[in-house]
Coordinates of N, CA and C (backbone and C1' of nucleotides) in Angstrom, one line a residue:
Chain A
X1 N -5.9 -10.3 35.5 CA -6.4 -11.6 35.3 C -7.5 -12.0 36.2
X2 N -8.5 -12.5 35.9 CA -9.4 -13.1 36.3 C -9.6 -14.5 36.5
X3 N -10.3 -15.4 37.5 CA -10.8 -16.6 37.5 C -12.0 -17.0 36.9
X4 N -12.3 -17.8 36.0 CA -13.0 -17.8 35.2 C -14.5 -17.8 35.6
X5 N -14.7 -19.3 36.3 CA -16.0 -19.1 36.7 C -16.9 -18.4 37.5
X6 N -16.4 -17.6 38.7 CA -16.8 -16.4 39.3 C -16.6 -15.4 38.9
X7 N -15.1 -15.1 37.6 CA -14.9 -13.4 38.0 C -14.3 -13.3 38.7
X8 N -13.7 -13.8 39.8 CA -12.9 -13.2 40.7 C -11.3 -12.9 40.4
X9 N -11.1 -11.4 41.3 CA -10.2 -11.2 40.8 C -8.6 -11.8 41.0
X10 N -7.8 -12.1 40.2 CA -6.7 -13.0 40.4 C -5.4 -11.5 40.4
X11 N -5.4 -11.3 39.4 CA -4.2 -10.0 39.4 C -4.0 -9.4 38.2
X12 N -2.9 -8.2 38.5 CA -3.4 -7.3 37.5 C -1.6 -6.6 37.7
X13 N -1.4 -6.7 35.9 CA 0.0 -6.9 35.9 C 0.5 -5.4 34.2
X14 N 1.4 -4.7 34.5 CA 1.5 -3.7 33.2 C 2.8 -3.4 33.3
X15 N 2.9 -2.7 31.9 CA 4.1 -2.4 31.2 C 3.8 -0.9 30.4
X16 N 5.2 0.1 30.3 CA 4.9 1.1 30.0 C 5.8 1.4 29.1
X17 N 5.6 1.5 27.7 CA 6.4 1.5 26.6 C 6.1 2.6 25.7
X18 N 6.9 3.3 25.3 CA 7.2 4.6 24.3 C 6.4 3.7 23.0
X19 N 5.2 5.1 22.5 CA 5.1 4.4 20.8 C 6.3 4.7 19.6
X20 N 6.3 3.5 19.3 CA 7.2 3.3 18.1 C 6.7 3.2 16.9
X21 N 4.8 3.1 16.8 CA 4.5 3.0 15.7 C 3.4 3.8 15.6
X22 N 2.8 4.4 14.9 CA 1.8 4.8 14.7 C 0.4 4.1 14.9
X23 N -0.7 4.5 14.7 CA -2.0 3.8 14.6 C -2.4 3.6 13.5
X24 N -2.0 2.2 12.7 CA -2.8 2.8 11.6 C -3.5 1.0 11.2
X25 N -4.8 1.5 10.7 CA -5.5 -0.2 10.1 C -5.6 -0.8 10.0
X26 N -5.1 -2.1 10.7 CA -4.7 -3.7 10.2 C -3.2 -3.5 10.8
X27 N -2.8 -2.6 11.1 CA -1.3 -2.8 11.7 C -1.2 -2.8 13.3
X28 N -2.5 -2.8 13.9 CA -2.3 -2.4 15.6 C -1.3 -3.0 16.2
X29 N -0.9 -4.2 15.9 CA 0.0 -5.2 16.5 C 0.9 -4.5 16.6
X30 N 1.9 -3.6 15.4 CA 3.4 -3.0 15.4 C 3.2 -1.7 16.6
X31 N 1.9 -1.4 16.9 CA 1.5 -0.6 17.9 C 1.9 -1.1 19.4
X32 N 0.9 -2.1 19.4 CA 0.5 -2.7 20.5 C 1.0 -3.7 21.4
X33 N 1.6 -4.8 20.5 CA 1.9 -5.8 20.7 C 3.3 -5.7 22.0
X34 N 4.1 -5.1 21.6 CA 5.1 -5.1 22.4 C 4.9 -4.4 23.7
X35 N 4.1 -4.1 24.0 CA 3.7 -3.7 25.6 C 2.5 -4.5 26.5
X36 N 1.8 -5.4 25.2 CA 1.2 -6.1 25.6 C 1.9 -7.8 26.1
X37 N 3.3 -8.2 25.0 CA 4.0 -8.8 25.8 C 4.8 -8.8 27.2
X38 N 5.4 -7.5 27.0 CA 6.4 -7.0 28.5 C 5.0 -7.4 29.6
X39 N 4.1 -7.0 29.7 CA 3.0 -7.0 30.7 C 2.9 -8.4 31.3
X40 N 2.9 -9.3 29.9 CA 2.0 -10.4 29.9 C 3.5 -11.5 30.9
X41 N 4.6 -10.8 30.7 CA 5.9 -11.5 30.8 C 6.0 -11.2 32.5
X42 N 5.2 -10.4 33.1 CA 5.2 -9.8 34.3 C 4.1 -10.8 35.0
X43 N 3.3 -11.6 34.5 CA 2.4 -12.8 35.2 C 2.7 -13.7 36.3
X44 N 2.6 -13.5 37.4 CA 2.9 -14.8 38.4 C 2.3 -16.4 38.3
X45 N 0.9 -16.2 37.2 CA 0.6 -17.2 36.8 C -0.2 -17.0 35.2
X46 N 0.0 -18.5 34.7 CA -0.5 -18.4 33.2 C -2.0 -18.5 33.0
X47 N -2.3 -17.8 32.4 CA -4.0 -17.8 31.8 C -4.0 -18.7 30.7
X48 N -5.3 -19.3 31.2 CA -6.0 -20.0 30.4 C -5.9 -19.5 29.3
X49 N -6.7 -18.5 28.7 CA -7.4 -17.9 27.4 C -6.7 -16.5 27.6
X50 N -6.7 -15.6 26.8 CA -6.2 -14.1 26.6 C -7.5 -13.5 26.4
X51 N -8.4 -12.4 26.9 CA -9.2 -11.4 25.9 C -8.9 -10.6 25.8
X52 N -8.4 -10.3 24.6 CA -7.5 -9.2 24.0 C -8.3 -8.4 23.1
X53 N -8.5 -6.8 23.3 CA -8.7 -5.8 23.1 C -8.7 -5.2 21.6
X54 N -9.1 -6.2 20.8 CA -8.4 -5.9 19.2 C -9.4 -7.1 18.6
X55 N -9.1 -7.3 17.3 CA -9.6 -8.1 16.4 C -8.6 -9.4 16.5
X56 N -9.2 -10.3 16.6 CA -8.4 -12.0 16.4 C -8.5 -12.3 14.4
X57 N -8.4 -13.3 14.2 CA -9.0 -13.2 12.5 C -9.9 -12.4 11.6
X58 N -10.3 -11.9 12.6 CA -11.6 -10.9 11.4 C -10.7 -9.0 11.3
X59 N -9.4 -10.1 10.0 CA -8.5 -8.8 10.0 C -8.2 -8.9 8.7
X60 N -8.0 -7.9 7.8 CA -7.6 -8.2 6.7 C -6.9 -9.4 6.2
X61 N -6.1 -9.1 6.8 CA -4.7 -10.7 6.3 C -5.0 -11.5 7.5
X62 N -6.3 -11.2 8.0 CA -6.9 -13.0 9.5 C -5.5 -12.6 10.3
X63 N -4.7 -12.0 10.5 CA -3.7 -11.7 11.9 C -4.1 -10.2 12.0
X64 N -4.9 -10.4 12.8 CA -5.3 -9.1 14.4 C -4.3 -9.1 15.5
X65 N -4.1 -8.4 16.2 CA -3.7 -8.2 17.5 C -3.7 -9.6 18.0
X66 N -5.0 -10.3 18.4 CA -5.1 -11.0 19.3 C -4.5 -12.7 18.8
X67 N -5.0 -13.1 17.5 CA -4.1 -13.5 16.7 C -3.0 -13.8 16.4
X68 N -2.2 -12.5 16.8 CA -1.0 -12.5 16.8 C -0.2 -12.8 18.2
X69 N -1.2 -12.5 19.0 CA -0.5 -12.5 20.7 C -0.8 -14.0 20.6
X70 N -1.7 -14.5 20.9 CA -2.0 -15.9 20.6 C -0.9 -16.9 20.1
X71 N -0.2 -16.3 19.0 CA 0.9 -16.8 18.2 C 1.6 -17.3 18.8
X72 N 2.0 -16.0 19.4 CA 3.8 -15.8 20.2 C 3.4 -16.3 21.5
X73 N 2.2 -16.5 22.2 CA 2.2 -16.8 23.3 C 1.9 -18.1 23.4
X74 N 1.3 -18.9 22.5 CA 1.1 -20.5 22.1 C -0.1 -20.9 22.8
X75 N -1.4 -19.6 23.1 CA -1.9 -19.6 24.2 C -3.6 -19.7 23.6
X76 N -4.4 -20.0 23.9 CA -5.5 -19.8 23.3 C -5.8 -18.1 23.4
X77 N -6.4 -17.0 22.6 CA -6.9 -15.9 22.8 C -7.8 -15.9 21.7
X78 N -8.6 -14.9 22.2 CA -10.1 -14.3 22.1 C -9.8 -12.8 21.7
X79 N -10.2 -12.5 20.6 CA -10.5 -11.3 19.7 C -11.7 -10.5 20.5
X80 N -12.0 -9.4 20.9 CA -13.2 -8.9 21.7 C -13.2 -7.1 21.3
X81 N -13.0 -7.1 20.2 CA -13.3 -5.5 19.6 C -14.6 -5.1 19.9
X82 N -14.1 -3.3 20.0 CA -15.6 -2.4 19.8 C -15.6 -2.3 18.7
X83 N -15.2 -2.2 18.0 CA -15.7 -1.9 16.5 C -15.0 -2.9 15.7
X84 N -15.9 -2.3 14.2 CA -15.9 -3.2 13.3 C -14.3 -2.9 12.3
X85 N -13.2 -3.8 12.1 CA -12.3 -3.2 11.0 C -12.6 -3.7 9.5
X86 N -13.0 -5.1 9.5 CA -13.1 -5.5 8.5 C -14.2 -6.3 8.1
X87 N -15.4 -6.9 7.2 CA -16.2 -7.7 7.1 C -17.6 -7.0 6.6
X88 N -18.2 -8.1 6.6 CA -19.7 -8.0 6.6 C -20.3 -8.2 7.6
X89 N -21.8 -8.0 7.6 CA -22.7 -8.4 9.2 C -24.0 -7.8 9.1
X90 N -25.2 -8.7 9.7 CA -26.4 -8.3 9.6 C -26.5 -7.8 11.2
X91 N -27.4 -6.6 11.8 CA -27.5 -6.5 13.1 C -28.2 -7.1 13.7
X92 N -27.2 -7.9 15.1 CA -27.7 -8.7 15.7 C -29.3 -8.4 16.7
X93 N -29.9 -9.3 17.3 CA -31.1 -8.8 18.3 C -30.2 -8.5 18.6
X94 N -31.4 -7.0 19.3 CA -30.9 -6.1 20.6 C -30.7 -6.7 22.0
X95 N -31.5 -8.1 22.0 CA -31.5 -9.2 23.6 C -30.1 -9.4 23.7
X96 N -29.1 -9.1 24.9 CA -28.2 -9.5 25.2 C -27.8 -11.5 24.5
X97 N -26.8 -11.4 24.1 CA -26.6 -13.1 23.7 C -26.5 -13.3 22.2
X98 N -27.5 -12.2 21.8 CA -27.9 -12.2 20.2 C -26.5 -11.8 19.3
X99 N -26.6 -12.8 18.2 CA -25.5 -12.7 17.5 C -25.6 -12.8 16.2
X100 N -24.8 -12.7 15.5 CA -24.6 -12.7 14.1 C -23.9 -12.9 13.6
X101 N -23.3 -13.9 12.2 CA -21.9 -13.6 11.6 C -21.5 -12.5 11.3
X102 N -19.9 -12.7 11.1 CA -19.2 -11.7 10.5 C -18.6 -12.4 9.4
X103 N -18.9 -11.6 8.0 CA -18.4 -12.6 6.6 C -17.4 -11.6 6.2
X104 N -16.6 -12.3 5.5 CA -15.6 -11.7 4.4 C -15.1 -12.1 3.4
X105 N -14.8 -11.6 1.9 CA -14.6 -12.6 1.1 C -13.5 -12.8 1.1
X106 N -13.0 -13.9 0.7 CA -11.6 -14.6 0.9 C -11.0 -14.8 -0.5
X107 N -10.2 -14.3 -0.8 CA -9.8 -13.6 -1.9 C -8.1 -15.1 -2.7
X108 N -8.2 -15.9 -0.9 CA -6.9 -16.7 -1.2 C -7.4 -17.9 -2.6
X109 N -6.2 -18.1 -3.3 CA -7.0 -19.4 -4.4 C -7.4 -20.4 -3.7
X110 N -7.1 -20.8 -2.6 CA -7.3 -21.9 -1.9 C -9.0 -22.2 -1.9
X111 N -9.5 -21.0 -0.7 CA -10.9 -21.2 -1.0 C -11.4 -20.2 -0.9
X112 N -11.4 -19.8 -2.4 CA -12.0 -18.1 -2.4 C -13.5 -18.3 -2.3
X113 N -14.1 -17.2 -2.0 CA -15.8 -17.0 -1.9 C -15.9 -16.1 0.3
X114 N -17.3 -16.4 0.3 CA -17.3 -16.0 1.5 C -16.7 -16.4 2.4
X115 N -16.4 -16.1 3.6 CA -16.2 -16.5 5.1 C -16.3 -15.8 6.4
X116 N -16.6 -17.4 7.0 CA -16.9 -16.3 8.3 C -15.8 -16.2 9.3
X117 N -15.3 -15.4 9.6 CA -14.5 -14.3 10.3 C -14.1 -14.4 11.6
X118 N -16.0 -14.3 12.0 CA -16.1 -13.8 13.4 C -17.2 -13.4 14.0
X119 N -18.3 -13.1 14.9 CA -19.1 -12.9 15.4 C -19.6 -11.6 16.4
X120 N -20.8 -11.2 15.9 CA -21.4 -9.3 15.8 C -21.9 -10.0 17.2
X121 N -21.7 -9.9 18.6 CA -22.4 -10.1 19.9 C -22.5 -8.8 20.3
X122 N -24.0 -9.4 21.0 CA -24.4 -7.9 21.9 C -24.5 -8.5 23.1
X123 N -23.4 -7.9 23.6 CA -23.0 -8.5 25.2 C -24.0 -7.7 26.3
X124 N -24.6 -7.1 25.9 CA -25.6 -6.2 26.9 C -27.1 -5.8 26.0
X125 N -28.5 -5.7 26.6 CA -29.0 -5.7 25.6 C -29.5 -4.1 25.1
X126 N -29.8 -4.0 24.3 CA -29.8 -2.4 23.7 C -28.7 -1.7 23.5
X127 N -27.4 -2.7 23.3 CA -26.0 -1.5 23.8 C -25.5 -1.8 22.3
X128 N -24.5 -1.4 21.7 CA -23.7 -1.3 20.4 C -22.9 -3.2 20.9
X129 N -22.9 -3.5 19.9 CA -22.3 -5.0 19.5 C -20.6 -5.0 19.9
X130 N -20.4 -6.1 20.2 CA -18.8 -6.4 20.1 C -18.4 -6.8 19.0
X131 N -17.3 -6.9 18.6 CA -16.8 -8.2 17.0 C -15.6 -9.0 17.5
X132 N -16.4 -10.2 17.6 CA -15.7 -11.3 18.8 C -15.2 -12.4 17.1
X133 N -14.0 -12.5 17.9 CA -13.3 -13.6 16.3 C -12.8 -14.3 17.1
X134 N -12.3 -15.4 16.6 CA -11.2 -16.5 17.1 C -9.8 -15.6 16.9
X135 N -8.9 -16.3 17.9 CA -7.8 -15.4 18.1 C -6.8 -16.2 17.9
X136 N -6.4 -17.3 18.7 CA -6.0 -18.8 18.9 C -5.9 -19.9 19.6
X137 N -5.8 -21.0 18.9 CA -6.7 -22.1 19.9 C -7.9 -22.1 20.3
X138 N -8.8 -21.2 19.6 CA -10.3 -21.6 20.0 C -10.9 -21.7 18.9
X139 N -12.7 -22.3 19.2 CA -13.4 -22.2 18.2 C -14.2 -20.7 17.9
X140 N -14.8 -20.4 17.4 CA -15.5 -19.5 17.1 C -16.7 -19.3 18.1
X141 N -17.1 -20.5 18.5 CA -18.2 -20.4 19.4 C -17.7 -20.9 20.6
X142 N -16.8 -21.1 21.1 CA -16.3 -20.9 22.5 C -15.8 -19.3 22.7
X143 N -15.0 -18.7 21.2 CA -15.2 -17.4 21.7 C -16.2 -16.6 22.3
X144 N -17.7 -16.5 21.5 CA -18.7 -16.1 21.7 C -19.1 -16.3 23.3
X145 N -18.7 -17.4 23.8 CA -19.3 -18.2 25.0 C -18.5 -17.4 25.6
X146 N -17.5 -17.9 26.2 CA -16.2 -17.5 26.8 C -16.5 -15.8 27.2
X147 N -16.9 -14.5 25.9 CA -17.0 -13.3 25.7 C -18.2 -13.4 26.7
X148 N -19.9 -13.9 26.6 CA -20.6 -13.8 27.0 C -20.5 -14.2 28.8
X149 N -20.2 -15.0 28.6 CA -20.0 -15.3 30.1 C -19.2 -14.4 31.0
X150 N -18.0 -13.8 30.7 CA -17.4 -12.8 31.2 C -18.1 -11.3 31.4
X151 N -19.6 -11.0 30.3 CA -20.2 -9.9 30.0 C -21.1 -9.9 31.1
X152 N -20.9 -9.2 32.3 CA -22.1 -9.3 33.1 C -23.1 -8.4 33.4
X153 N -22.8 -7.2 34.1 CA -23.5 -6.0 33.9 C -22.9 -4.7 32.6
X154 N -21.9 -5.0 32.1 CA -21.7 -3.9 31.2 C -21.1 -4.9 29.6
X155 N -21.3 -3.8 29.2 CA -21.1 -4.0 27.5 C -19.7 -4.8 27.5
X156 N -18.8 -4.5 28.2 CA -16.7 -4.9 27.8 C -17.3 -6.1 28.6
X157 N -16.1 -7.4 28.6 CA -16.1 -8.6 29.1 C -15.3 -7.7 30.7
X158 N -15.4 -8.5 31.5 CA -14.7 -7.8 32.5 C -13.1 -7.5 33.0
X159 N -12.7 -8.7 32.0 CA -11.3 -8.5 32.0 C -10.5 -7.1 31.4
X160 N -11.7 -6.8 30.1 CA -11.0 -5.8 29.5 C -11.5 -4.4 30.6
X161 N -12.5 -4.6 30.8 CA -13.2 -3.3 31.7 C -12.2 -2.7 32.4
X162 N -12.2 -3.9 33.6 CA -10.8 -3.9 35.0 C -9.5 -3.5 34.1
X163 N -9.4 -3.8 33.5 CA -7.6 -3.6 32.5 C -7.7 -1.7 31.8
X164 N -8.8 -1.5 31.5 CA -9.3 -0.1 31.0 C -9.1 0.6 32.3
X165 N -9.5 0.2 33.2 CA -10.3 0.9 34.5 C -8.3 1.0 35.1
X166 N -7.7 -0.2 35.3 CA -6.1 -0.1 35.7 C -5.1 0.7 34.7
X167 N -5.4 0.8 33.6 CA -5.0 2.3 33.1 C -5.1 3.8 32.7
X168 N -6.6 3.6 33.6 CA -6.9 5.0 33.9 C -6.2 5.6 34.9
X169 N -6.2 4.5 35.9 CA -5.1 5.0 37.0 C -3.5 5.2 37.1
X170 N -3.1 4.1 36.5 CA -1.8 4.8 35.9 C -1.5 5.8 35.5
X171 N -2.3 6.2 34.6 CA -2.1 7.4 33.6 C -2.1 8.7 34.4
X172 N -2.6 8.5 35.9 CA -2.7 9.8 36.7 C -1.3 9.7 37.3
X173 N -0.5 9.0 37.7 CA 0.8 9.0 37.8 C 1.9 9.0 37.2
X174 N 1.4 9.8 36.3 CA 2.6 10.1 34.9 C 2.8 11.6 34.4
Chain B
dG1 P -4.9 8.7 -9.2 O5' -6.4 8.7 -8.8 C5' -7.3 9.4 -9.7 C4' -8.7 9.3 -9.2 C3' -8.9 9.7 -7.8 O3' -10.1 10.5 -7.6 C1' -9.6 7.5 -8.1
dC2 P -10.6 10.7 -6.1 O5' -11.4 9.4 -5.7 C5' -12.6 9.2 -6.4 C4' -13.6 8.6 -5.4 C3' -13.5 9.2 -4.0 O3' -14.8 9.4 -3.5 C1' -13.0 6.9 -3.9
dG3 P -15.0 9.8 -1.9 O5' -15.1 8.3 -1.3 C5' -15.6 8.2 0.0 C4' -16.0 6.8 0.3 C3' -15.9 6.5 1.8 O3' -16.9 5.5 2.1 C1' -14.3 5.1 0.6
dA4 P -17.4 5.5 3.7 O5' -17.0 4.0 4.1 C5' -16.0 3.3 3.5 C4' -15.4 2.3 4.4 C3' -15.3 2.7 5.8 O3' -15.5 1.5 6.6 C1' -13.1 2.4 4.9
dC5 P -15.6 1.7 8.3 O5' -14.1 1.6 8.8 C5' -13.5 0.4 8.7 C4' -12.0 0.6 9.1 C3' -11.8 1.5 10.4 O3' -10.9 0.8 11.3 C1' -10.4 2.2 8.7
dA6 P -10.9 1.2 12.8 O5' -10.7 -0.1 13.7 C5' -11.8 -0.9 14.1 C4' -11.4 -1.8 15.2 C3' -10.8 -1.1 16.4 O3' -11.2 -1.7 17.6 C1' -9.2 -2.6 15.6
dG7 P -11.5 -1.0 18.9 O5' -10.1 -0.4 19.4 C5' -9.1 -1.4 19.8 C4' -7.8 -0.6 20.1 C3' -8.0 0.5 21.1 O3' -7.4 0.2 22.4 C1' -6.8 1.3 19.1
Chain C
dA1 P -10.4 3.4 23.4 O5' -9.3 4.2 22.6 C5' -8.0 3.7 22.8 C4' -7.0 4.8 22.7 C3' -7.5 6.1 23.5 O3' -6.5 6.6 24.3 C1' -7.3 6.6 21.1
dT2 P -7.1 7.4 25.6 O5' -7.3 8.9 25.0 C5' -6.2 9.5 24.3 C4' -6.6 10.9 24.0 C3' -7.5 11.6 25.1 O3' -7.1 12.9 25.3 C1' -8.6 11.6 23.0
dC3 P -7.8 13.6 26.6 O5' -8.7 14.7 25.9 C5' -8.1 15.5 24.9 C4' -9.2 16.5 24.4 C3' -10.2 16.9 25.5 O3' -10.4 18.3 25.4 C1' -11.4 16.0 23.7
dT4 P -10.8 19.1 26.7 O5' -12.3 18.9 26.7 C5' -13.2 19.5 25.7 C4' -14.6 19.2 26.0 C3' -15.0 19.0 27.5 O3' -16.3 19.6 27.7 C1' -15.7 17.1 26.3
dT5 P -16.6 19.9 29.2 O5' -18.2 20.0 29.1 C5' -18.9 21.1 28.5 C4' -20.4 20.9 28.7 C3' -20.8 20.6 30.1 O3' -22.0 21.3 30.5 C1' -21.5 18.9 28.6
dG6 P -22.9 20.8 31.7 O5' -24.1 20.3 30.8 C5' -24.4 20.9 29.6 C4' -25.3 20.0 28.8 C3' -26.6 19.6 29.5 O3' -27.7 19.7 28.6 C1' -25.4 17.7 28.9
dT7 P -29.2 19.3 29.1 O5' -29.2 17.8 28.6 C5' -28.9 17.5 27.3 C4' -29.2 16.0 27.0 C3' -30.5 15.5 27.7 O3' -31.1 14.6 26.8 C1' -28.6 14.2 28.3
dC8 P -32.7 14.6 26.8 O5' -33.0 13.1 26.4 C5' -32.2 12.5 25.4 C4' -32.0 11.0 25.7 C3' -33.3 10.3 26.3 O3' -33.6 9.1 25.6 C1' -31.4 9.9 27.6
dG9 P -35.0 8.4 26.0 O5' -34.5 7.1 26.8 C5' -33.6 6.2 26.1 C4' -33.2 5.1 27.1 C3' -34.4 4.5 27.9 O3' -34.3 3.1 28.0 C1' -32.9 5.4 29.4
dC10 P -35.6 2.3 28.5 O5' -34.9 1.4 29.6 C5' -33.8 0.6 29.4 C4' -33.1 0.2 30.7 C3' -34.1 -0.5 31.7 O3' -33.5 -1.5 32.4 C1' -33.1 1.4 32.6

DNA sequence: GCGACAG
DNA sequence: ATCTTGTCGC
């Protein structure tokens, strides 16, 4: 966990859980989810926002990972994928900031036709795009903001960087 | 039936 | 995600 407006580091909390599920497309959650709770349950203090490592709405059925943590945690979170699972999208400028929708057609009777999803950001400039969605409790362009502002020198927001970087090290004592 | 497909 | 050497660009 991080402090928002500097970056500075606050703490850094994990859990280590047997897979139960496989990997498979629109299902990361039955993956993921449960180790990302136990973790989250290990907090000495509550976060504002979550950036969570997955798709927020721009998921088939609009519940992604982050979405779904969001849910259960009543907490605002932020969708911040490297790749694309689902949608459409024009490529954003290569200038750091530059962005683009993510559309999808919406298939429910309610209000079928296009929609947007989620957002193609290139958090670094010249680097491959993130697909930043709403997760919970935010807007779509507080995600974008929120993502960019955490993006400093590299492509990942830094929360996810540091969290990558704390399981590389784990993994050497196993 | 044929592609696409978060991590 | 993971494997895996050299290489390209700022």
């Amino acid at each position: 966990m991080l402090k928002f407006d500097d970056l500075d580091f606050i703490e850094t909390v994990s859990a280590a859980r047997k897979v139960t599920f496989p990997y498979i497309p629109g299902l990361l959650s039955f993956r993921e989810a449960p180790a990302c709770i136990a973790a989250a349950g290990k907090l000495t203090k509550q976060p504002d926002v979550f950036i969570i490592d997955g798709q927020g709405i721009a998921h088939p059925r609009r519940l992604g990972l982050a979405a779904h943590l969001g849910l259960f945690f009543n907490k605002p979170a932020i969708g911040c994928a490297k790749s694309r699972l689902t949608g459409k999208f024009e490529e954003p400028p290569l200038e750091k900031g530059g962005h683009t929708p993510l559309t999808d057609t919406n298939t429910a009777k309610r209000n079928p036709g296009l929609e947007t999803i989620g957002a193609v950001v290139r958090t670094r400039t010249n680097v491959k795009p993130l697909f930043v969605s709403v997760g919970h409790k935010c807007t779509l362009a507080d995600a974008v903001k929120i993502t960019l502002a955490c993006a400093t020198k590299y492509r990942l927001p830094e929360p996810t960087r540091l969290a990558h970087h704390a399981v590389s090290k784990l993994r050497l004592h196993i």
